[in-house]
Structure formats: C-alpha cells, structure tokens
PDB file of C-alpha atoms in Angstrom:
ATOM      1  CA  UNK A  51     -19.648 -11.954 -10.989  1.00  0.00           C
ATOM      2  CA  UNK A  52     -16.794 -13.365  -9.047  1.00  0.00           C
ATOM      3  CA  UNK A  53     -15.876 -14.304  -5.425  1.00  0.00           C
ATOM      4  CA  UNK A  54     -14.159 -11.293  -4.036  1.00  0.00           C
ATOM      5  CA  UNK A  55     -12.200 -13.489  -1.534  1.00  0.00           C
ATOM      6  CA  UNK A  56     -10.325 -14.994  -4.561  1.00  0.00           C
ATOM      7  CA  UNK A  57      -9.001 -11.493  -5.498  1.00  0.00           C
ATOM      8  CA  UNK A  58      -5.461 -10.883  -4.381  1.00  0.00           C
ATOM      9  CA  UNK A  59      -6.081  -7.172  -4.204  1.00  0.00           C
ATOM     10  CA  UNK A  60      -8.945  -7.720  -1.843  1.00  0.00           C
ATOM     11  CA  UNK A  61      -6.792 -10.064   0.348  1.00  0.00           C
ATOM     12  CA  UNK A  62      -4.076  -7.415   0.624  1.00  0.00           C
ATOM     13  CA  UNK A  63      -6.621  -4.601   1.255  1.00  0.00           C
ATOM     14  CA  UNK A  64      -8.288  -6.683   3.941  1.00  0.00           C
ATOM     15  CA  UNK A  65      -4.990  -7.630   5.649  1.00  0.00           C
ATOM     16  CA  UNK A  66      -4.127  -3.925   5.507  1.00  0.00           C
ATOM     17  CA  UNK A  67      -7.415  -2.993   7.223  1.00  0.00           C
ATOM     18  CA  UNK A  68      -6.858  -5.552  10.100  1.00  0.00           C
ATOM     19  CA  UNK A  69      -3.152  -4.111  10.634  1.00  0.00           C
ATOM     20  CA  UNK A  70      -4.716  -0.553  10.769  1.00  0.00           C
ATOM     21  CA  UNK A  71      -7.316  -1.598  13.238  1.00  0.00           C
ATOM     22  CA  UNK A  72      -4.547  -3.125  15.447  1.00  0.00           C
ATOM     23  CA  UNK A  73      -2.226  -0.122  14.984  1.00  0.00           C
ATOM     24  CA  UNK A  74      -4.975   2.404  15.893  1.00  0.00           C
ATOM     25  CA  UNK A  75      -5.824   0.624  19.220  1.00  0.00           C
ATOM     26  CA  UNK A  76      -3.269   2.613  20.974  1.00  0.00           C
ATOM     27  CA  UNK A  77      -4.344   5.986  19.640  1.00  0.00           C
ATOM     28  CA  UNK A  78      -5.085   8.488  22.458  1.00  0.00           C
ATOM     29  CA  UNK A  79      -8.589   9.667  23.329  1.00  0.00           C
ATOM     30  CA  UNK A  80      -7.859  12.868  21.542  1.00  0.00           C
ATOM     31  CA  UNK A  81      -7.321  11.054  18.361  1.00  0.00           C
ATOM     32  CA  UNK A  82     -10.545   9.247  18.305  1.00  0.00           C
ATOM     33  CA  UNK A  83     -11.769  11.111  15.312  1.00  0.00           C
ATOM     34  CA  UNK A  84      -8.662  10.301  13.271  1.00  0.00           C
ATOM     35  CA  UNK A  85      -8.870   6.704  14.504  1.00  0.00           C
ATOM     36  CA  UNK A  86     -12.375   6.311  13.288  1.00  0.00           C
ATOM     37  CA  UNK A  87     -11.929   7.999   9.881  1.00  0.00           C
ATOM     38  CA  UNK A  88      -8.678   5.860   9.317  1.00  0.00           C
ATOM     39  CA  UNK A  89     -10.528   2.667  10.143  1.00  0.00           C
ATOM     40  CA  UNK A  90     -13.471   3.693   8.007  1.00  0.00           C
ATOM     41  CA  UNK A  91     -11.348   4.753   5.040  1.00  0.00           C
ATOM     42  CA  UNK A  92      -9.281   1.520   5.087  1.00  0.00           C
ATOM     43  CA  UNK A  93     -12.443  -0.530   5.446  1.00  0.00           C
ATOM     44  CA  UNK A  94     -13.893   1.081   2.434  1.00  0.00           C
ATOM     45  CA  UNK A  95     -11.013  -0.104   0.190  1.00  0.00           C
ATOM     46  CA  UNK A  96     -11.700  -3.723   0.710  1.00  0.00           C
ATOM     47  CA  UNK A  97     -15.551  -3.402   0.885  1.00  0.00           C
ATOM     48  CA  UNK A  98     -15.652  -1.447  -2.355  1.00  0.00           C
ATOM     49  CA  UNK A  99     -13.613  -4.221  -4.093  1.00  0.00           C
ATOM     50  CA  UNK A 100     -16.066  -6.846  -2.621  1.00  0.00           C
ATOM     51  CA  UNK A 101     -19.162  -5.037  -3.750  1.00  0.00           C
ATOM     52  CA  UNK A 102     -17.695  -4.337  -7.194  1.00  0.00           C
ATOM     53  CA  UNK A 103     -16.897  -7.961  -7.674  1.00  0.00           C
ATOM     54  CA  UNK A 104     -20.536  -8.855  -7.283  1.00  0.00           C
ATOM     55  CA  UNK A 105     -21.578  -6.593 -10.135  1.00  0.00           C
ATOM     56  CA  UNK A 106     -22.584  -8.063 -13.442  1.00  0.00           C
ATOM     57  CA  UNK A 107     -21.482  -5.031 -15.569  1.00  0.00           C
ATOM     58  CA  UNK A 108     -17.739  -4.437 -15.890  1.00  0.00           C
ATOM     59  CA  UNK A 109     -18.245  -0.739 -15.884  1.00  0.00           C
ATOM     60  CA  UNK A 110     -19.935  -0.926 -12.489  1.00  0.00           C
ATOM     61  CA  UNK A 111     -16.926  -2.937 -11.135  1.00  0.00           C
ATOM     62  CA  UNK A 112     -14.632  -0.277 -12.516  1.00  0.00           C
ATOM     63  CA  UNK A 113     -16.578   2.561 -10.730  1.00  0.00           C
ATOM     64  CA  UNK A 114     -16.294   0.630  -7.508  1.00  0.00           C
ATOM     65  CA  UNK A 115     -12.571   0.032  -8.023  1.00  0.00           C
ATOM     66  CA  UNK A 116     -12.117   3.781  -8.531  1.00  0.00           C
ATOM     67  CA  UNK A 117     -14.101   4.319  -5.251  1.00  0.00           C
ATOM     68  CA  UNK A 118     -11.638   1.965  -3.529  1.00  0.00           C
ATOM     69  CA  UNK A 119      -8.760   3.962  -5.083  1.00  0.00           C
ATOM     70  CA  UNK A 120     -10.240   7.132  -3.540  1.00  0.00           C
ATOM     71  CA  UNK A 121     -10.552   5.434  -0.217  1.00  0.00           C
ATOM     72  CA  UNK A 122      -6.892   4.303  -0.582  1.00  0.00           C
ATOM     73  CA  UNK A 123      -5.885   8.014  -1.059  1.00  0.00           C
ATOM     74  CA  UNK A 124      -7.874   9.055   2.034  1.00  0.00           C
ATOM     75  CA  UNK A 125      -6.246   6.268   3.968  1.00  0.00           C
ATOM     76  CA  UNK A 126      -2.778   7.420   2.804  1.00  0.00           C
ATOM     77  CA  UNK A 127      -3.375  10.917   4.088  1.00  0.00           C
ATOM     78  CA  UNK A 128      -4.858   9.724   7.343  1.00  0.00           C
ATOM     79  CA  UNK A 129      -1.811   7.509   8.026  1.00  0.00           C
ATOM     80  CA  UNK A 130       0.456  10.410   7.335  1.00  0.00           C
ATOM     81  CA  UNK A 131      -1.537  12.652   9.703  1.00  0.00           C
ATOM     82  CA  UNK A 132      -1.490   9.957  12.306  1.00  0.00           C
ATOM     83  CA  UNK A 133       2.227   9.812  12.081  1.00  0.00           C
ATOM     84  CA  UNK A 134       2.652  13.557  12.142  1.00  0.00           C
ATOM     85  CA  UNK A 135       0.457  13.881  15.148  1.00  0.00           C
ATOM     86  CA  UNK A 136       2.658  10.985  16.734  1.00  0.00           C
ATOM     87  CA  UNK A 137      -0.345   8.577  17.036  1.00  0.00           C
ATOM     88  CA  UNK A 138       1.725   6.188  14.899  1.00  0.00           C
ATOM     89  CA  UNK A 139       5.502   5.414  15.118  1.00  0.00           C
ATOM     90  CA  UNK A 140       7.505   6.359  11.994  1.00  0.00           C
ATOM     91  CA  UNK A 141       8.238   2.570  11.644  1.00  0.00           C
ATOM     92  CA  UNK A 142       4.569   1.612  11.882  1.00  0.00           C
ATOM     93  CA  UNK A 143       3.591   4.426   9.369  1.00  0.00           C
ATOM     94  CA  UNK A 144       6.368   3.326   6.940  1.00  0.00           C
ATOM     95  CA  UNK A 145       5.224  -0.347   7.027  1.00  0.00           C
ATOM     96  CA  UNK A 146       1.500   0.517   6.618  1.00  0.00           C
ATOM     97  CA  UNK A 147       2.187   3.062   3.940  1.00  0.00           C
ATOM     98  CA  UNK A 148       4.310   0.544   1.963  1.00  0.00           C
ATOM     99  CA  UNK A 149       1.522  -2.021   2.018  1.00  0.00           C
ATOM    100  CA  UNK A 150      -1.012   0.623   1.077  1.00  0.00           C
ATOM    101  CA  UNK A 151       1.100   1.662  -2.013  1.00  0.00           C
ATOM    102  CA  UNK A 152       1.044  -2.115  -3.023  1.00  0.00           C
ATOM    103  CA  UNK A 153      -2.708  -2.264  -2.765  1.00  0.00           C
ATOM    104  CA  UNK A 154      -3.022   1.083  -4.721  1.00  0.00           C
ATOM    105  CA  UNK A 155      -0.787  -0.315  -7.545  1.00  0.00           C
ATOM    106  CA  UNK A 156      -2.901  -3.535  -7.695  1.00  0.00           C
ATOM    107  CA  UNK A 157      -6.207  -1.534  -7.874  1.00  0.00           C
ATOM    108  CA  UNK A 158      -4.860   0.524 -10.744  1.00  0.00           C
ATOM    109  CA  UNK A 159      -3.699  -2.485 -12.594  1.00  0.00           C
ATOM    110  CA  UNK A 160      -6.999  -4.224 -12.154  1.00  0.00           C
ATOM    111  CA  UNK A 161      -8.926  -1.137 -13.209  1.00  0.00           C
ATOM    112  CA  UNK A 162      -6.828  -0.711 -16.352  1.00  0.00           C
ATOM    113  CA  UNK A 163      -7.195  -4.513 -17.184  1.00  0.00           C
ATOM    114  CA  UNK A 164     -10.951  -4.258 -16.923  1.00  0.00           C
ATOM    115  CA  UNK A 165     -11.155  -1.011 -18.832  1.00  0.00           C
ATOM    116  CA  UNK A 166      -9.084  -2.431 -21.620  1.00  0.00           C
ATOM    117  CA  UNK A 167     -11.578  -5.145 -22.223  1.00  0.00           C
ATOM    118  CA  UNK A 168     -14.614  -2.750 -22.333  1.00  0.00           C
TER     119      UNK A 168
END
C-alpha cells in the first residue's frame, strides 16, 4: 500500500483531469453528454490509480492500472470526438492529447514494472 499522491503518473493524470474540466466549461449545451462522459472518463484514470495504490496485492493494483488504461483510451476517443464536433479547438485538443499520451505511457510502464515482479 502506498500514497497515491506520491505517484508521478497520478499527479499527471490528476493535472490532465483538471485541464479537461476547464476545457469543457465552454462546451455548448448540445454537447453536455460528451462533456459529462469526457469528465467522467478522465476522472476514472486518476481515481483507478488512487484506488489501486491502496491495494495490498500487486495483482489488484495491476487490474486497476489496466482499468485506468481503459479509461485513458475512452478519454482519447472523447477528446477526438470533441475536436471533430468543434467543441474543442485543434490547439486545445493537441495539447490535451499529448498529455494523455504521456499518462498512457506512464501507466503502461508502471503496469509492466509491477507485472515483472509478480
């Protein structure tokens, strides 16, 4: 069991979620469903990392890291959709997508590291 706030991947995921919340403030009313799903998916990335870090069994942590990876893929798609629907500017999309890819890489690396020690 470890303090999730000390995990760099959690810090990056949390920062990304805050940026997504800010970026989605300007979504039109017609985009409320996408806004809510995008916020939920991005929140799940950081929350799954946090919950996983509290587990005593490494296999449980890995399962939750994989759930975070799935949420990251959903976030990736919803960011793309938001840009295609012109709810996000191309520049904002590019910035958020780049940060998301960094989080995805960190998640994969942490998952591999833990799995290697099982």
